[in-house]
Tab-separated table of C-alpha atoms in Angstrom:
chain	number	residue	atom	x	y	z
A	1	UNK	CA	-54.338	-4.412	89.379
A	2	UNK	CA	-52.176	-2.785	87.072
A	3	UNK	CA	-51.826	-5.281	84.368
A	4	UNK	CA	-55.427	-5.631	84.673
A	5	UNK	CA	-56.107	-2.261	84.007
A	6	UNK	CA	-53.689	-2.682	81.010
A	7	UNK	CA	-55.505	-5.253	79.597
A	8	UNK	CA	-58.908	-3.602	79.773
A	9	UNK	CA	-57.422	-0.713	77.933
A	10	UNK	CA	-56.059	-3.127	75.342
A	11	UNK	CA	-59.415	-4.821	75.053
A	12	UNK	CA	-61.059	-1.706	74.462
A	13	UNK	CA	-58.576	0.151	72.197
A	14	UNK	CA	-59.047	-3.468	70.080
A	15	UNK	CA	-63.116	-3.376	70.041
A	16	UNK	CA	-62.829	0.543	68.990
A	17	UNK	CA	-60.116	-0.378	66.332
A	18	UNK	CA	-58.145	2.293	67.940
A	19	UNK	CA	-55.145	3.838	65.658
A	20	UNK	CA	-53.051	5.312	68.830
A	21	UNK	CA	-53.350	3.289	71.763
A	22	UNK	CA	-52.976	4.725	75.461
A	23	UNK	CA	-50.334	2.301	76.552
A	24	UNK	CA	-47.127	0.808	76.023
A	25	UNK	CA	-46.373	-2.603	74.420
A	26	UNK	CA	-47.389	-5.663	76.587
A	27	UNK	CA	-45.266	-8.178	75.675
A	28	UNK	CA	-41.890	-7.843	73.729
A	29	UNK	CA	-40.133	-11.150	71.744
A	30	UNK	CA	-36.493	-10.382	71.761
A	31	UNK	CA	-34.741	-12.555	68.863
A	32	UNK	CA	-31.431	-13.968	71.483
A	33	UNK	CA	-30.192	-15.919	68.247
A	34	UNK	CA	-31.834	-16.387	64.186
A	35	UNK	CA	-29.660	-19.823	64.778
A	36	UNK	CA	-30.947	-23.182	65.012
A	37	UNK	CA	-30.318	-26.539	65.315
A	38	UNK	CA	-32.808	-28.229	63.431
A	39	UNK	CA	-34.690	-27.908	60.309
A	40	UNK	CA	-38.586	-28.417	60.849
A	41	UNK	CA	-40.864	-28.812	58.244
A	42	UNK	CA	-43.420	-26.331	59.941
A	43	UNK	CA	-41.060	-23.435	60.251
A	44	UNK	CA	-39.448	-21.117	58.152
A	45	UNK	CA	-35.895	-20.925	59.784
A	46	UNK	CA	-34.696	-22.910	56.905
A	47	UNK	CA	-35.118	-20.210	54.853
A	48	UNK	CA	-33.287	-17.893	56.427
A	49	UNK	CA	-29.810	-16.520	54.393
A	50	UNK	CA	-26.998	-17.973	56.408
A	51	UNK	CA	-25.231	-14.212	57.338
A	52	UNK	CA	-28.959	-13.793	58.963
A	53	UNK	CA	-28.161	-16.642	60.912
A	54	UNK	CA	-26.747	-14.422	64.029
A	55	UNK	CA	-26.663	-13.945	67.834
A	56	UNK	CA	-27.683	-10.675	69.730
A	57	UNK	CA	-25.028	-8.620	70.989
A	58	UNK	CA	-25.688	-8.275	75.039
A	59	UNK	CA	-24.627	-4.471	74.335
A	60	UNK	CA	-27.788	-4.158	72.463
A	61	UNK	CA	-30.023	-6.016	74.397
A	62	UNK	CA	-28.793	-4.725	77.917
A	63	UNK	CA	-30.223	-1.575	76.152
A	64	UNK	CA	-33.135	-2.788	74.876
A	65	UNK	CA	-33.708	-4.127	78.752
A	66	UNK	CA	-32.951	-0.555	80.168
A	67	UNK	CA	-35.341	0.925	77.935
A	68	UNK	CA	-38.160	-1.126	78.680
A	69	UNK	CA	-37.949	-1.749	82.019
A	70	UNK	CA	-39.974	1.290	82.921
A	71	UNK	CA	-43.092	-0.100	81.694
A	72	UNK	CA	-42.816	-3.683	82.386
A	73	UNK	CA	-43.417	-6.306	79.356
A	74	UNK	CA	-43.600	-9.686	79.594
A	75	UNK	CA	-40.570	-10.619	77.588
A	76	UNK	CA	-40.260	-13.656	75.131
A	77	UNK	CA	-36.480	-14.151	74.581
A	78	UNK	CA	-37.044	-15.985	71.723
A	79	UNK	CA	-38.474	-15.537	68.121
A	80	UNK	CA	-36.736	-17.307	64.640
A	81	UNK	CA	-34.190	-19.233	66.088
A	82	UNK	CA	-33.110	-21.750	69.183
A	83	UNK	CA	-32.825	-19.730	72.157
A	84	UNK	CA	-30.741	-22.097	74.369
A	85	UNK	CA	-28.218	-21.702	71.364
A	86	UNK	CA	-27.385	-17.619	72.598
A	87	UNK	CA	-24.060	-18.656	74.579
A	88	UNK	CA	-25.382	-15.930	77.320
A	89	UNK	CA	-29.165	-16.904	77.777
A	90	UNK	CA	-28.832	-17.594	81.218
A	91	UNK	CA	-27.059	-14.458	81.762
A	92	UNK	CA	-29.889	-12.505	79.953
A	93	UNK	CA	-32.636	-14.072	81.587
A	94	UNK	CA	-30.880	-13.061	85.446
A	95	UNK	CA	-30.375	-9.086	83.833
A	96	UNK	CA	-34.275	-9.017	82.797
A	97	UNK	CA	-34.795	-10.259	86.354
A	98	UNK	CA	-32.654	-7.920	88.195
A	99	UNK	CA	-34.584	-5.238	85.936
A	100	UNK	CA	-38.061	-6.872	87.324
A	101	UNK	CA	-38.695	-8.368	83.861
A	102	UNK	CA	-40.846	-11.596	83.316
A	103	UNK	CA	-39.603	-13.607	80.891
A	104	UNK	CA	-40.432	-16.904	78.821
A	105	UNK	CA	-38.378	-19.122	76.082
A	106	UNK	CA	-40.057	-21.684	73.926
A	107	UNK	CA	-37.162	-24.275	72.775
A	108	UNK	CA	-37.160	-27.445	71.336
A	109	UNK	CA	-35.030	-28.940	74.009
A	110	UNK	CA	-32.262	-30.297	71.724
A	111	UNK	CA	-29.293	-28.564	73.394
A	112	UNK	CA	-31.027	-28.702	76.813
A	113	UNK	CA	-28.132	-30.144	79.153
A	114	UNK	CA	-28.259	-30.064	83.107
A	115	UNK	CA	-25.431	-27.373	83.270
A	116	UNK	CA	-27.692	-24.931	80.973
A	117	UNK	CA	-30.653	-26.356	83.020
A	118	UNK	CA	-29.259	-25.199	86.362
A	119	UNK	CA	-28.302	-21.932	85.149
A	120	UNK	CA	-31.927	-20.900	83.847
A	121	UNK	CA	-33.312	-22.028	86.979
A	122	UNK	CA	-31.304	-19.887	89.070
A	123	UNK	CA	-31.485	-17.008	86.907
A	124	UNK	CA	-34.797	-17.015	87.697
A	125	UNK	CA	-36.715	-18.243	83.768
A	126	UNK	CA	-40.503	-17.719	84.800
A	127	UNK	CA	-41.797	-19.584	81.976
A	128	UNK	CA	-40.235	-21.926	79.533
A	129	UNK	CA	-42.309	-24.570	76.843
A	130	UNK	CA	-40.714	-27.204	75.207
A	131	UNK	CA	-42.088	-27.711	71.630
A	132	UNK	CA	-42.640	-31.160	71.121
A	133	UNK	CA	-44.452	-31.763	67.551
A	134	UNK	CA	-45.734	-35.492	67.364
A	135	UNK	CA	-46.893	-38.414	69.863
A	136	UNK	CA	-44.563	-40.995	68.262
A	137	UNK	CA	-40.788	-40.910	67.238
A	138	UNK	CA	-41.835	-41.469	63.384
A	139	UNK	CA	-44.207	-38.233	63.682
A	140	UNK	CA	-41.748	-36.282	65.990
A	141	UNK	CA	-39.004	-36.929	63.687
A	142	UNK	CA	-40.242	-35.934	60.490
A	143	UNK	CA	-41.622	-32.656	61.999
A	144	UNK	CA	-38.359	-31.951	63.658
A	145	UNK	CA	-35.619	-32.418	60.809
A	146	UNK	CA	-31.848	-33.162	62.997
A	147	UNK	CA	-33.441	-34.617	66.118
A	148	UNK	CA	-33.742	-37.751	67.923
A	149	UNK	CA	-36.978	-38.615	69.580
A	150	UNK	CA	-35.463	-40.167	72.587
A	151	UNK	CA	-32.436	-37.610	73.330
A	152	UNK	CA	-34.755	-34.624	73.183
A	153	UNK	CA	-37.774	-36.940	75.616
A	154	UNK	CA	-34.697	-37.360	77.860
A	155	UNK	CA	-33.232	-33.466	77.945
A	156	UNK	CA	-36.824	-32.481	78.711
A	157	UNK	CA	-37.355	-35.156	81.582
A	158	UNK	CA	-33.978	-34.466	83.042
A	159	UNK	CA	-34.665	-30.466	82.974
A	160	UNK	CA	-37.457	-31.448	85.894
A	161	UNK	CA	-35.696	-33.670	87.832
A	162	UNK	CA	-33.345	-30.983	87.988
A	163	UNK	CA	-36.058	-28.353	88.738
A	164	UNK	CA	-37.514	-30.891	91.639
A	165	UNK	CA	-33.771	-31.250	92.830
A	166	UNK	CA	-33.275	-27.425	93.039
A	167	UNK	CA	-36.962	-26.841	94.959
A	168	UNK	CA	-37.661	-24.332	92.649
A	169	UNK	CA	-41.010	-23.420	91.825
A	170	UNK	CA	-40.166	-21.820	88.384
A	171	UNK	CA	-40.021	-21.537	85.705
A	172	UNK	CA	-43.199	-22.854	84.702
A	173	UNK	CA	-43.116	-25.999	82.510
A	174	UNK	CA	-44.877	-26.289	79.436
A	175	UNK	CA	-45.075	-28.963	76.624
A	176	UNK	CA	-46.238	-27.469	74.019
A	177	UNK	CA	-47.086	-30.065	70.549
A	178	UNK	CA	-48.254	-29.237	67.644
A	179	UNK	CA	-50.784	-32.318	66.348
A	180	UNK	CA	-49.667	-32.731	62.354
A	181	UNK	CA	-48.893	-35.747	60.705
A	182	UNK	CA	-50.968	-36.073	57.590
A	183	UNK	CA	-50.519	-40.184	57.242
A	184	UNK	CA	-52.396	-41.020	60.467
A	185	UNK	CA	-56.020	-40.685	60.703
A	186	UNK	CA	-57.496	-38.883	64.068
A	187	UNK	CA	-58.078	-42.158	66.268
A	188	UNK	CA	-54.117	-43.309	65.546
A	189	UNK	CA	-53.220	-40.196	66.661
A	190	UNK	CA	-55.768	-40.183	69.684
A	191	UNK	CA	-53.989	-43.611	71.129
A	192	UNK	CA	-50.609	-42.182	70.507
A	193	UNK	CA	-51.495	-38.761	72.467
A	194	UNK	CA	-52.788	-41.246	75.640
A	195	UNK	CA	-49.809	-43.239	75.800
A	196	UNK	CA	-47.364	-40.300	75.444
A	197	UNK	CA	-48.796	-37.945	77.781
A	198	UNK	CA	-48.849	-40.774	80.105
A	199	UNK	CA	-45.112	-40.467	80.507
A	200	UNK	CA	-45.583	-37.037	82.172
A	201	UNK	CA	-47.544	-37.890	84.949
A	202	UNK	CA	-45.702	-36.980	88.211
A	203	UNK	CA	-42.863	-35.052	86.731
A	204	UNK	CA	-43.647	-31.897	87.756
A	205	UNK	CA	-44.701	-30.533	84.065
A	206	UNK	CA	-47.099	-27.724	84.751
A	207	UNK	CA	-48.867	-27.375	81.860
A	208	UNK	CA	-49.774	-29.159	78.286
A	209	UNK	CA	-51.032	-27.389	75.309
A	210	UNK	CA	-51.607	-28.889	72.272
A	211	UNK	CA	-52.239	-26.555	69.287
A	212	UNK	CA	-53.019	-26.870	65.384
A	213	UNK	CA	-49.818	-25.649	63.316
A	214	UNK	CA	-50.015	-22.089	61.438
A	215	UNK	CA	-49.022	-20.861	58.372
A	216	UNK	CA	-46.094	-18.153	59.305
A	217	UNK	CA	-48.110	-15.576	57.631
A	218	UNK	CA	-48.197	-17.808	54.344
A	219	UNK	CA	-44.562	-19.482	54.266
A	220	UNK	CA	-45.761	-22.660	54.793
A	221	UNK	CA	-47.878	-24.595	52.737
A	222	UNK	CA	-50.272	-26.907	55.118
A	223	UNK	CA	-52.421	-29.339	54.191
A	224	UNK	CA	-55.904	-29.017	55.008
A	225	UNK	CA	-55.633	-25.177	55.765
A	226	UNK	CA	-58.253	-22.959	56.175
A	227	UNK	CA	-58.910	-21.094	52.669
A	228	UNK	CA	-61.639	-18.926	53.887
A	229	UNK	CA	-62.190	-15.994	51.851
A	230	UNK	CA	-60.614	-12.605	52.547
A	231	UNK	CA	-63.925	-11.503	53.901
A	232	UNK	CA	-63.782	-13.745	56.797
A	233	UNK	CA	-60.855	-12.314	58.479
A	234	UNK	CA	-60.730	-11.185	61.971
A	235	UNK	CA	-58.943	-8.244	63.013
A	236	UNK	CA	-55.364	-8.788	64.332
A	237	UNK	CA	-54.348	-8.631	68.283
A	238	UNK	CA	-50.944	-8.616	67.220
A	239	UNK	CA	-50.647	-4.321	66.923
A	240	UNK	CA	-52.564	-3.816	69.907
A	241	UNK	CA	-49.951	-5.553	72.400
A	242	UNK	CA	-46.342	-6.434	70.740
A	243	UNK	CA	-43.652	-5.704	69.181
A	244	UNK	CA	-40.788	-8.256	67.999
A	245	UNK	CA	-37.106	-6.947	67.686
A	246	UNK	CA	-34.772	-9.008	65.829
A	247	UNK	CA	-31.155	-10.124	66.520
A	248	UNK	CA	-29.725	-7.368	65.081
A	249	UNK	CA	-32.366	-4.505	66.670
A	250	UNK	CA	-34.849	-4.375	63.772
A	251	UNK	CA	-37.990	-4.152	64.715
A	252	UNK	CA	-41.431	-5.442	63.683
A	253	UNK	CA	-45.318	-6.149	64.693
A	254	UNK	CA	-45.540	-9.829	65.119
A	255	UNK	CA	-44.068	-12.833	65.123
A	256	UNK	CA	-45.550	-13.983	61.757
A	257	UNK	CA	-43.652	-11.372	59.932
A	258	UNK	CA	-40.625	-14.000	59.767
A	259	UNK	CA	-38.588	-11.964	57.538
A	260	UNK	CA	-39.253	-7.981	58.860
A	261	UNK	CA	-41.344	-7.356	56.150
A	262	UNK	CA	-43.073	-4.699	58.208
A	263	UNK	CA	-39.613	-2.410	59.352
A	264	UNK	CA	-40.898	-0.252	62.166
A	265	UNK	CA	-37.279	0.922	63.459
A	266	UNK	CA	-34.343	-0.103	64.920
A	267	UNK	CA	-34.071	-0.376	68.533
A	268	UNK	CA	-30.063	0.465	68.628
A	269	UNK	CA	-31.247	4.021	68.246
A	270	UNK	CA	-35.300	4.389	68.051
A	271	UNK	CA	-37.598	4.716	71.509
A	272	UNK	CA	-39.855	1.578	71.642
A	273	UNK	CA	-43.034	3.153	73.192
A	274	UNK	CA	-42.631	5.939	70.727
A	275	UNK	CA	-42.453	2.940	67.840
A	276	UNK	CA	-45.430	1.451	69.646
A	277	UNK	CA	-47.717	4.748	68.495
A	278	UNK	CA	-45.952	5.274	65.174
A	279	UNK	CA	-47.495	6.820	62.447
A	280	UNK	CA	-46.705	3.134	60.057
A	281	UNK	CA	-48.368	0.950	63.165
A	282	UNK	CA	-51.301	3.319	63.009
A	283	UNK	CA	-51.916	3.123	59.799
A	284	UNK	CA	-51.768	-0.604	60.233
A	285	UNK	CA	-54.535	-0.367	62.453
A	286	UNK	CA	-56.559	1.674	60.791
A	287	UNK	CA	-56.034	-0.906	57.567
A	288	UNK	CA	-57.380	-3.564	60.079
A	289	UNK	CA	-60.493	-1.373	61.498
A	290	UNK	CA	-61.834	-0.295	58.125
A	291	UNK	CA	-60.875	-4.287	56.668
A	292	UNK	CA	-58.729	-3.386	53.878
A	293	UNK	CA	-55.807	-5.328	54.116
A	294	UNK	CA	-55.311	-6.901	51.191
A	295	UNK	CA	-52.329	-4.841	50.185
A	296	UNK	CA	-50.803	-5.805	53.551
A	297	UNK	CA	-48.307	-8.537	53.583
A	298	UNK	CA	-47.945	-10.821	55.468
A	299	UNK	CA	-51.089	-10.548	57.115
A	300	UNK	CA	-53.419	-11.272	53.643
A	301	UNK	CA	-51.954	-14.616	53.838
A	302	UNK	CA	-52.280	-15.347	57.690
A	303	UNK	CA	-53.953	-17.708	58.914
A	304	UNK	CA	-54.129	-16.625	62.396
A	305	UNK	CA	-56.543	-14.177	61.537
A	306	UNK	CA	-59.120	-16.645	60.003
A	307	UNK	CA	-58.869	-18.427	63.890
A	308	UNK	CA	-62.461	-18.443	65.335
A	309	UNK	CA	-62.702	-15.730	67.584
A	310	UNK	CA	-64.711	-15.277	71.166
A	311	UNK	CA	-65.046	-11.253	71.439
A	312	UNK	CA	-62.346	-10.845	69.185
A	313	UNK	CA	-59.884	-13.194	71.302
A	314	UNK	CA	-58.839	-15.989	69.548
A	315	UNK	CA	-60.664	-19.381	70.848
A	316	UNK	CA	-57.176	-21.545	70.892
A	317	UNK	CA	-56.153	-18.385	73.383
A	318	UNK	CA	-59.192	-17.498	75.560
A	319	UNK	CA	-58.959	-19.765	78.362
A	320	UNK	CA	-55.170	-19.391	78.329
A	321	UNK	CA	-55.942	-15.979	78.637
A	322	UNK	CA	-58.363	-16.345	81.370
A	323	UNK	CA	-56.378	-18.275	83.445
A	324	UNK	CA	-52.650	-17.048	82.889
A	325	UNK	CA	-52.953	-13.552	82.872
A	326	UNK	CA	-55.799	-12.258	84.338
A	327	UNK	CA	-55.095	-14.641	87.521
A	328	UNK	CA	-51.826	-13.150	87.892
């Protein structure tokens, strides 16, 4: 009842275009490590200076934990990098559940072994998707620059077996792809999608989503991307229900702002729920409400607000939403 009530406020706060919101952040991405292990054409890690390329200290984000324990987030221990990289994951998913914490990582399953499995499973991970781009190992590999179709396939089948073996109901297992491969027309693709997902059946995988790739706020150039005018933009959900701290406590709006354009604090020393109704996110807000953003970068050049919309909810999100939160 409680998280319902939260996100009835949220929903309301975002149809008023509220500038100071009644509530504290809803979900928090906590960047574990900036490393990673591959290079992927549809991200922007690449471009990331190499002394940027660092791991969390647990000092900081036992603190971090502390803090916002009193309000209960859903956590996302994962933003730029490879989560499963952070030497300690396990160990900071079991102190986020010890503090009554949900929490989620999204990896790409490269350094996925059954020691690192077992130790996320008994710390307790309630959610964790494996990003998978492409149905085929030509696709896959070209998306994901540094891995090998079949290892990674393998890492993620093994992670279940190991789930099944433990009798654990969580975390929830997601594959999550993202369709893109500009050299095969739709109906190659369709015949590839049937006879990969096929190798899923009875393996205990939870959930699939398949989604269309984004833009990270302009960074990356897609093919075939929506060019809509300015005018067509919807108004962000981003403000209204995160914030995203980065490995070394700076903190930021979204996850689209790759490279803290937007520098809202740092949570070594700020209060989060104060950040949350800071004069710089309310002004944000208001730039939203009154549709004059086009000094406002990154968001001029997202794409994610030129997604079609169902009562300002994102279609790619509304059933998800639906179903996953409101259910819980």
């Amino acid at each position: 009842m409680n998280n319902i009530l939260k996100l009835l406020k949220l929903y309301f706060c975002l149809l008023k275009g509220s500038e100071k919101v009644p509530y504290s952040p809803l979900k928090i991405w906590i960047e574990t490590t900036a490393r990673c292990n591959l290079s992927c054409r549809l991200c922007a890690n690449k471009d990331i200076a190499p002394e940027e390329k660092q791991d969390m200290d647990m000092g900081l984000f036992k603190k971090i934990i502390d803090e916002i324990r009193q309000y209960g987030p859903r956590v996302n221990l994962f933003h730029r990098g490879e989560p499963l990289l952070h030497p300690q994951i396990a160990e900071m998913v079991k102190y986020c559940r010890e503090n009554h914490l949900k929490t989620s990582i999204h990896t790409n399953a490269v350094a996925l072994s059954k020691e690192l499995s077992e130790g996320l499973i008994r710390a307790s991970l309630d959610n964790i998707s494996f990003s998978f781009d492409g149905y085929s190992k030509n696709t896959y590999e070209k998306n994901r620059v540094g891995a090998v179709y079949e290892n990674t396939l393998e890492n993620i089948k093994d992670f279940l077996k190991v789930k099944e073996e433990m009798g654990s109901r969580k975390p929830l297992s997601a594959l999550q792809i993202m369709e893109f491969d500009e050299d095969k027309t739709r109906s190659e693709m369709l015949k590839q999608k049937a006879a990969f997902l096929s190798q899923f059946k009875n393996t205990g995988l939870n959930k699939i989503t398949i989604r269309k790739p984004h833009n990270w706020g302009g960074l990356i150039d897609l093919k075939n991307s929506s060019k809509k005018k300015l005018a067509g933009y919807a108004s962000c959900t981003f403000p209204y229900y995160s914030l995203v701290i980065f490995f070394d406590g700076k903190i930021t709006i979204c996850p689209q702002d790759f490279f803290g354009i937007f520098n809202l604090g740092d949570a070594s020393k700020d209060n989060l729920n104060e950040i949350f109704n800071c004069q710089y996110l309310q002004a944000i807000r208001r730039k939203f409400k009154n549709k004059d953003i086009e000094d406002l970068n990154p968001c001029v050049n997202c794409d994610r607000i030129r997604r079609k919309t169902i009562a300002k909810i994102p279609m790619e999100y509304f059933s998800a939403f639906i179903k996953d939160t409101l259910k819980k």
